[in-house]
């Protein structure tokens, strides 16, 4: 059974700081990995999707890496802004769960002005 | 076209009542998923529909939960005889190929 762990559970940083969110998964036979953002009371917004054959994806100030063999992914946020404050969720597709996404519990990020 | 939509956005009900939650997927998406997010917990898979195949109901927590989907369109998640532990945000997602797109969710509160 696939399990996804995210560290840290919560993070508070001053505006402008670069930061890294971590995600690990137990079964490396995944199809892809997605990072989502969730704002309070809102649904999920997909940030980056990394296929199993890829090692990283970039979108603006966000960069996600994937090391499938070690079961790890990181989300790097450059020059953080207060608007980045949200919960960031990592989810893997596959790895014993076939077509279902298995989610971590998320990292609650607060960027202080 | 538009993204995944869900209704209602909020639902407050009394323990023991039945509720129906609706999901409209992105047009053309053959796959549809329901997930549940309880307070302080990660998202839990509930049920998966793919085209006209039999749905995967392995994530439904009890026989009080059921879901239907007509073809490749709207889906309804029904919870009978609601309990307080059913309080959660219920999220629907649809997929065309290799990425799932989520709706805004329905926040269910059982008093």
PDB file of C-alpha atoms in Angstrom:
ATOM      1  CA  UNK A   1       0.000   0.000   0.000  1.00  0.00           C
ATOM      2  CA  UNK A   2       1.372   3.361  -1.065  1.00  0.00           C
ATOM      3  CA  UNK A   3       2.019   5.866   1.709  1.00  0.00           C
ATOM      4  CA  UNK A   4       2.997   9.505   1.230  1.00  0.00           C
ATOM      5  CA  UNK A   5       4.671  11.602   3.914  1.00  0.00           C
ATOM      6  CA  UNK A   6       5.237  15.327   3.850  1.00  0.00           C
ATOM      7  CA  UNK A   7       7.735  17.195   5.988  1.00  0.00           C
ATOM      8  CA  UNK A   8       7.443  19.647   7.624  1.00  0.00           C
ATOM      9  CA  UNK A   9       3.780  19.687   8.617  1.00  0.00           C
ATOM     10  CA  UNK A  10       3.949  23.471   8.977  1.00  0.00           C
ATOM     11  CA  UNK A  11       6.426  26.134   7.993  1.00  0.00           C
ATOM     12  CA  UNK A  12       6.536  29.861   8.690  1.00  0.00           C
ATOM     13  CA  UNK A  13       9.019  32.069   6.836  1.00  0.00           C
ATOM     14  CA  UNK A  14       9.592  35.767   6.220  1.00  0.00           C
ATOM     15  CA  UNK A  15       8.765  37.172   2.818  1.00  0.00           C
ATOM     16  CA  UNK A  16      11.536  36.804   0.244  1.00  0.00           C
ATOM     17  CA  UNK A  17      12.987  33.614   1.629  1.00  0.00           C
ATOM     18  CA  UNK A  18      13.612  30.562  -0.558  1.00  0.00           C
ATOM     19  CA  UNK A  19      12.151  27.359   0.843  1.00  0.00           C
ATOM     20  CA  UNK A  20      11.890  23.624   0.240  1.00  0.00           C
ATOM     21  CA  UNK A  21       8.983  21.316   0.950  1.00  0.00           C
ATOM     22  CA  UNK A  22       9.626  17.593   1.128  1.00  0.00           C
ATOM     23  CA  UNK A  23       7.574  14.603   0.061  1.00  0.00           C
ATOM     24  CA  UNK A  24       8.424  10.914   0.320  1.00  0.00           C
ATOM     25  CA  UNK A  25       6.534   7.844  -0.891  1.00  0.00           C
ATOM     26  CA  UNK A  26       6.972   4.177  -0.084  1.00  0.00           C
ATOM     27  CA  UNK A  27       6.350   2.495  -3.454  1.00  0.00           C
ATOM     28  CA  UNK A  28       8.543   3.814  -6.260  1.00  0.00           C
ATOM     29  CA  UNK A  29       6.476   2.234  -9.045  1.00  0.00           C
ATOM     30  CA  UNK A  30       4.573   5.437  -9.659  1.00  0.00           C
ATOM     31  CA  UNK A  31       3.074   6.803 -12.858  1.00  0.00           C
ATOM     32  CA  UNK A  32       3.462  10.453 -11.916  1.00  0.00           C
ATOM     33  CA  UNK A  33       3.647  12.849  -8.985  1.00  0.00           C
ATOM     34  CA  UNK A  34       1.682  16.047  -8.555  1.00  0.00           C
ATOM     35  CA  UNK A  35       2.058  19.033  -6.269  1.00  0.00           C
ATOM     36  CA  UNK A  36      -1.130  20.876  -5.385  1.00  0.00           C
ATOM     37  CA  UNK A  37      -1.950  24.033  -3.535  1.00  0.00           C
ATOM     38  CA  UNK A  38      -5.041  24.287  -1.327  1.00  0.00           C
ATOM     39  CA  UNK A  39      -6.316  27.587   0.029  1.00  0.00           C
ATOM     40  CA  UNK A  40      -8.684  27.587   3.032  1.00  0.00           C
ATOM     41  CA  UNK A  41     -12.188  26.599   2.002  1.00  0.00           C
ATOM     42  CA  UNK A  42     -11.122  26.035  -1.589  1.00  0.00           C
ATOM     43  CA  UNK A  43     -10.436  23.061  -3.814  1.00  0.00           C
ATOM     44  CA  UNK A  44      -7.074  21.905  -5.074  1.00  0.00           C
ATOM     45  CA  UNK A  45      -5.020  23.795  -7.635  1.00  0.00           C
ATOM     46  CA  UNK A  46      -2.486  21.732  -9.529  1.00  0.00           C
ATOM     47  CA  UNK A  47       0.940  23.375  -9.461  1.00  0.00           C
ATOM     48  CA  UNK A  48       3.265  20.911 -11.119  1.00  0.00           C
ATOM     49  CA  UNK A  49       3.023  17.406 -12.502  1.00  0.00           C
ATOM     50  CA  UNK A  50       6.131  15.277 -12.950  1.00  0.00           C
ATOM     51  CA  UNK A  51       5.930  12.138 -15.045  1.00  0.00           C
ATOM     52  CA  UNK A  52       7.818   9.112 -13.748  1.00  0.00           C
ATOM     53  CA  UNK A  53      10.376   9.491 -16.557  1.00  0.00           C
ATOM     54  CA  UNK A  54      11.124  13.103 -15.654  1.00  0.00           C
ATOM     55  CA  UNK A  55      13.382  14.475 -12.960  1.00  0.00           C
ATOM     56  CA  UNK A  56      11.985  17.962 -12.545  1.00  0.00           C
ATOM     57  CA  UNK A  57       9.427  20.502 -13.643  1.00  0.00           C
ATOM     58  CA  UNK A  58       9.465  24.274 -13.350  1.00  0.00           C
ATOM     59  CA  UNK A  59       6.735  26.878 -13.351  1.00  0.00           C
ATOM     60  CA  UNK A  60       7.637  30.440 -12.518  1.00  0.00           C
ATOM     61  CA  UNK A  61       9.099  30.542  -9.010  1.00  0.00           C
ATOM     62  CA  UNK A  62       8.298  26.886  -8.424  1.00  0.00           C
ATOM     63  CA  UNK A  63      10.552  23.944  -9.141  1.00  0.00           C
ATOM     64  CA  UNK A  64       9.688  20.353  -8.333  1.00  0.00           C
ATOM     65  CA  UNK A  65      12.144  17.492  -8.477  1.00  0.00           C
ATOM     66  CA  UNK A  66      11.546  13.766  -8.461  1.00  0.00           C
ATOM     67  CA  UNK A  67      13.903  10.973  -7.448  1.00  0.00           C
ATOM     68  CA  UNK A  68      11.764   7.945  -8.079  1.00  0.00           C
ATOM     69  CA  UNK A  69      14.332   5.380  -6.979  1.00  0.00           C
ATOM     70  CA  UNK A  70      14.620   6.894  -3.529  1.00  0.00           C
ATOM     71  CA  UNK A  71      10.926   7.754  -3.285  1.00  0.00           C
ATOM     72  CA  UNK A  72      11.421  11.471  -2.825  1.00  0.00           C
ATOM     73  CA  UNK A  73      10.233  14.741  -4.279  1.00  0.00           C
ATOM     74  CA  UNK A  74      10.918  18.327  -3.313  1.00  0.00           C
ATOM     75  CA  UNK A  75       9.054  21.521  -4.101  1.00  0.00           C
ATOM     76  CA  UNK A  76      11.296  24.560  -4.172  1.00  0.00           C
ATOM     77  CA  UNK A  77       9.683  27.999  -3.886  1.00  0.00           C
ATOM     78  CA  UNK A  78      11.921  30.939  -4.709  1.00  0.00           C
ATOM     79  CA  UNK A  79      11.509  34.428  -3.285  1.00  0.00           C
ATOM     80  CA  UNK A  80       8.402  33.547  -1.284  1.00  0.00           C
ATOM     81  CA  UNK A  81       5.500  36.002  -1.098  1.00  0.00           C
ATOM     82  CA  UNK A  82       2.595  36.338   1.348  1.00  0.00           C
ATOM     83  CA  UNK A  83       0.306  35.155  -1.458  1.00  0.00           C
ATOM     84  CA  UNK A  84       2.117  31.819  -1.385  1.00  0.00           C
ATOM     85  CA  UNK A  85       0.580  31.108   2.022  1.00  0.00           C
ATOM     86  CA  UNK A  86      -1.490  27.930   1.652  1.00  0.00           C
ATOM     87  CA  UNK A  87      -1.362  24.196   2.249  1.00  0.00           C
ATOM     88  CA  UNK A  88       0.816  22.340  -0.249  1.00  0.00           C
ATOM     89  CA  UNK A  89      -0.116  18.755  -1.013  1.00  0.00           C
ATOM     90  CA  UNK A  90       1.972  16.092  -2.672  1.00  0.00           C
ATOM     91  CA  UNK A  91       0.188  13.216  -4.411  1.00  0.00           C
ATOM     92  CA  UNK A  92       1.396  10.175  -6.313  1.00  0.00           C
ATOM     93  CA  UNK A  93      -0.487   8.321  -8.999  1.00  0.00           C
ATOM     94  CA  UNK A  94       0.314   4.598  -9.107  1.00  0.00           C
ATOM     95  CA  UNK A  95       2.607   2.518  -6.971  1.00  0.00           C
ATOM     96  CA  UNK A  96       0.131  -0.031  -5.757  1.00  0.00           C
ATOM     97  CA  UNK A  97      -2.769   2.356  -5.938  1.00  0.00           C
ATOM     98  CA  UNK A  98      -3.092   2.192  -9.721  1.00  0.00           C
ATOM     99  CA  UNK A  99      -5.192   5.074 -10.946  1.00  0.00           C
ATOM    100  CA  UNK A 100      -5.883   6.594  -7.545  1.00  0.00           C
ATOM    101  CA  UNK A 101      -3.978   9.532  -6.203  1.00  0.00           C
ATOM    102  CA  UNK A 102      -2.454   8.911  -2.792  1.00  0.00           C
ATOM    103  CA  UNK A 103      -2.001  12.156  -0.906  1.00  0.00           C
ATOM    104  CA  UNK A 104       0.262  13.307   1.866  1.00  0.00           C
ATOM    105  CA  UNK A 105      -1.246  15.305   4.705  1.00  0.00           C
ATOM    106  CA  UNK A 106       0.289  18.499   3.414  1.00  0.00           C
ATOM    107  CA  UNK A 107       2.565  21.286   4.551  1.00  0.00           C
ATOM    108  CA  UNK A 108       0.911  24.451   5.852  1.00  0.00           C
ATOM    109  CA  UNK A 109       3.030  27.346   4.632  1.00  0.00           C
ATOM    110  CA  UNK A 110       2.789  30.842   6.089  1.00  0.00           C
ATOM    111  CA  UNK A 111       4.805  33.644   4.491  1.00  0.00           C
ATOM    112  CA  UNK A 112       4.964  36.671   6.731  1.00  0.00           C
ATOM    113  CA  UNK A 113       5.173  40.172   5.225  1.00  0.00           C
TER     114      UNK A 113
ATOM    115  CA  UNK B   1     -14.599  24.795 -21.183  1.00  0.00           C
ATOM    116  CA  UNK B   2     -15.233  25.236 -17.501  1.00  0.00           C
ATOM    117  CA  UNK B   3     -13.484  23.237 -14.818  1.00  0.00           C
ATOM    118  CA  UNK B   4     -14.979  20.662 -12.505  1.00  0.00           C
ATOM    119  CA  UNK B   5     -17.963  22.032 -10.616  1.00  0.00           C
ATOM    120  CA  UNK B   6     -19.593  20.738  -7.460  1.00  0.00           C
ATOM    121  CA  UNK B   7     -22.820  21.543  -5.661  1.00  0.00           C
ATOM    122  CA  UNK B   8     -23.747  22.518  -3.095  1.00  0.00           C
ATOM    123  CA  UNK B   9     -20.635  24.301  -1.880  1.00  0.00           C
ATOM    124  CA  UNK B  10     -21.791  23.913   1.713  1.00  0.00           C
ATOM    125  CA  UNK B  11     -24.290  21.547   3.283  1.00  0.00           C
ATOM    126  CA  UNK B  12     -25.382  21.431   6.897  1.00  0.00           C
ATOM    127  CA  UNK B  13     -27.564  18.507   7.886  1.00  0.00           C
ATOM    128  CA  UNK B  14     -28.817  16.746  10.946  1.00  0.00           C
ATOM    129  CA  UNK B  15     -27.556  13.376  12.015  1.00  0.00           C
ATOM    130  CA  UNK B  16     -29.592  10.604  10.411  1.00  0.00           C
ATOM    131  CA  UNK B  17     -30.602  12.558   7.308  1.00  0.00           C
ATOM    132  CA  UNK B  18     -29.598  11.593   3.770  1.00  0.00           C
ATOM    133  CA  UNK B  19     -27.548  13.955   1.591  1.00  0.00           C
ATOM    134  CA  UNK B  20     -26.702  14.091  -2.108  1.00  0.00           C
ATOM    135  CA  UNK B  21     -23.589  15.755  -3.472  1.00  0.00           C
ATOM    136  CA  UNK B  22     -23.206  16.540  -7.146  1.00  0.00           C
ATOM    137  CA  UNK B  23     -20.187  16.706  -9.433  1.00  0.00           C
ATOM    138  CA  UNK B  24     -20.019  17.987 -13.004  1.00  0.00           C
ATOM    139  CA  UNK B  25     -16.735  16.873 -14.589  1.00  0.00           C
ATOM    140  CA  UNK B  26     -14.831  18.556 -17.371  1.00  0.00           C
ATOM    141  CA  UNK B  27     -16.471  17.733 -20.684  1.00  0.00           C
ATOM    142  CA  UNK B  28     -14.780  14.824 -22.402  1.00  0.00           C
ATOM    143  CA  UNK B  29     -13.099  13.457 -19.291  1.00  0.00           C
ATOM    144  CA  UNK B  30     -13.808   9.754 -19.031  1.00  0.00           C
ATOM    145  CA  UNK B  31     -12.552   9.260 -15.486  1.00  0.00           C
ATOM    146  CA  UNK B  32     -14.207  10.679 -12.380  1.00  0.00           C
ATOM    147  CA  UNK B  33     -13.101  10.374  -8.759  1.00  0.00           C
ATOM    148  CA  UNK B  34     -14.538  11.205  -5.362  1.00  0.00           C
ATOM    149  CA  UNK B  35     -12.245  11.955  -2.415  1.00  0.00           C
ATOM    150  CA  UNK B  36     -12.939  12.952   1.163  1.00  0.00           C
ATOM    151  CA  UNK B  37     -10.888  15.286   3.352  1.00  0.00           C
ATOM    152  CA  UNK B  38     -11.656  15.258   7.041  1.00  0.00           C
ATOM    153  CA  UNK B  39     -10.311  17.986   9.286  1.00  0.00           C
ATOM    154  CA  UNK B  40      -6.600  17.520   9.890  1.00  0.00           C
ATOM    155  CA  UNK B  41      -6.439  14.480   7.628  1.00  0.00           C
ATOM    156  CA  UNK B  42      -5.164  13.831   4.142  1.00  0.00           C
ATOM    157  CA  UNK B  43      -7.435  13.212   1.194  1.00  0.00           C
ATOM    158  CA  UNK B  44      -8.967   9.757   1.119  1.00  0.00           C
ATOM    159  CA  UNK B  45     -10.017   8.050  -2.101  1.00  0.00           C
ATOM    160  CA  UNK B  46     -13.674   7.010  -2.124  1.00  0.00           C
ATOM    161  CA  UNK B  47     -14.725   5.836  -5.586  1.00  0.00           C
ATOM    162  CA  UNK B  48     -13.572   5.861  -9.223  1.00  0.00           C
ATOM    163  CA  UNK B  49     -15.589   5.757 -12.445  1.00  0.00           C
ATOM    164  CA  UNK B  50     -14.029   5.066 -15.838  1.00  0.00           C
ATOM    165  CA  UNK B  51     -16.313   5.231 -18.838  1.00  0.00           C
ATOM    166  CA  UNK B  52     -18.857   2.441 -18.800  1.00  0.00           C
ATOM    167  CA  UNK B  53     -16.714   0.085 -16.696  1.00  0.00           C
ATOM    168  CA  UNK B  54     -17.816  -1.072 -13.268  1.00  0.00           C
ATOM    169  CA  UNK B  55     -16.770   1.564 -10.705  1.00  0.00           C
ATOM    170  CA  UNK B  56     -14.054   0.927  -8.145  1.00  0.00           C
ATOM    171  CA  UNK B  57     -15.882   1.354  -4.841  1.00  0.00           C
ATOM    172  CA  UNK B  58     -13.044   0.101  -2.673  1.00  0.00           C
ATOM    173  CA  UNK B  59     -12.629   3.399  -0.833  1.00  0.00           C
ATOM    174  CA  UNK B  60     -16.216   3.807   0.321  1.00  0.00           C
ATOM    175  CA  UNK B  61     -16.099   3.693   4.140  1.00  0.00           C
ATOM    176  CA  UNK B  62     -19.468   2.017   4.700  1.00  0.00           C
ATOM    177  CA  UNK B  63     -22.612   0.842   2.922  1.00  0.00           C
ATOM    178  CA  UNK B  64     -24.218   4.178   3.775  1.00  0.00           C
ATOM    179  CA  UNK B  65     -22.126   5.662   0.976  1.00  0.00           C
ATOM    180  CA  UNK B  66     -23.007   5.168  -2.676  1.00  0.00           C
ATOM    181  CA  UNK B  67     -22.323   6.963  -5.934  1.00  0.00           C
ATOM    182  CA  UNK B  68     -23.690   6.959  -9.434  1.00  0.00           C
ATOM    183  CA  UNK B  69     -22.525   8.342 -12.727  1.00  0.00           C
ATOM    184  CA  UNK B  70     -24.526   8.568 -15.908  1.00  0.00           C
ATOM    185  CA  UNK B  71     -22.258   7.784 -18.844  1.00  0.00           C
ATOM    186  CA  UNK B  72     -19.400  10.231 -18.861  1.00  0.00           C
ATOM    187  CA  UNK B  73     -21.282  13.092 -17.268  1.00  0.00           C
ATOM    188  CA  UNK B  74     -22.623  14.083 -13.880  1.00  0.00           C
ATOM    189  CA  UNK B  75     -21.972  12.038 -10.756  1.00  0.00           C
ATOM    190  CA  UNK B  76     -23.896  11.994  -7.490  1.00  0.00           C
ATOM    191  CA  UNK B  77     -22.466  10.863  -4.155  1.00  0.00           C
ATOM    192  CA  UNK B  78     -25.167   9.877  -1.675  1.00  0.00           C
ATOM    193  CA  UNK B  79     -24.667   9.457   2.045  1.00  0.00           C
ATOM    194  CA  UNK B  80     -27.541   7.828   3.886  1.00  0.00           C
ATOM    195  CA  UNK B  81     -28.271   8.203   7.592  1.00  0.00           C
ATOM    196  CA  UNK B  82     -25.445  10.699   8.030  1.00  0.00           C
ATOM    197  CA  UNK B  83     -23.227  10.500  11.102  1.00  0.00           C
ATOM    198  CA  UNK B  84     -21.079  13.213  12.668  1.00  0.00           C
ATOM    199  CA  UNK B  85     -17.927  11.475  11.462  1.00  0.00           C
ATOM    200  CA  UNK B  86     -19.124  12.058   7.890  1.00  0.00           C
ATOM    201  CA  UNK B  87     -18.385  15.762   8.334  1.00  0.00           C
ATOM    202  CA  UNK B  88     -15.693  16.584   5.801  1.00  0.00           C
ATOM    203  CA  UNK B  89     -14.963  18.278   2.509  1.00  0.00           C
ATOM    204  CA  UNK B  90     -15.930  16.027  -0.380  1.00  0.00           C
ATOM    205  CA  UNK B  91     -13.848  16.636  -3.489  1.00  0.00           C
ATOM    206  CA  UNK B  92     -14.546  15.463  -6.994  1.00  0.00           C
ATOM    207  CA  UNK B  93     -11.930  15.203  -9.737  1.00  0.00           C
ATOM    208  CA  UNK B  94     -12.005  14.270 -13.395  1.00  0.00           C
ATOM    209  CA  UNK B  95      -9.242  13.103 -15.679  1.00  0.00           C
ATOM    210  CA  UNK B  96      -8.754  12.760 -19.382  1.00  0.00           C
ATOM    211  CA  UNK B  97      -5.363  11.121 -19.516  1.00  0.00           C
ATOM    212  CA  UNK B  98      -2.739  11.580 -16.860  1.00  0.00           C
ATOM    213  CA  UNK B  99      -3.732  14.496 -14.682  1.00  0.00           C
ATOM    214  CA  UNK B 100      -6.607  14.919 -12.275  1.00  0.00           C
ATOM    215  CA  UNK B 101      -8.448  18.233 -12.079  1.00  0.00           C
ATOM    216  CA  UNK B 102     -10.316  18.980  -8.896  1.00  0.00           C
ATOM    217  CA  UNK B 103     -13.539  20.789  -8.168  1.00  0.00           C
ATOM    218  CA  UNK B 104     -13.935  23.275  -5.286  1.00  0.00           C
ATOM    219  CA  UNK B 105     -15.476  20.668  -3.014  1.00  0.00           C
ATOM    220  CA  UNK B 106     -18.600  20.404  -0.896  1.00  0.00           C
ATOM    221  CA  UNK B 107     -18.185  21.079   2.803  1.00  0.00           C
ATOM    222  CA  UNK B 108     -20.545  18.770   4.685  1.00  0.00           C
ATOM    223  CA  UNK B 109     -21.333  19.422   8.325  1.00  0.00           C
ATOM    224  CA  UNK B 110     -23.404  16.881  10.232  1.00  0.00           C
ATOM    225  CA  UNK B 111     -24.850  18.256  13.449  1.00  0.00           C
TER     226      UNK B 111
END
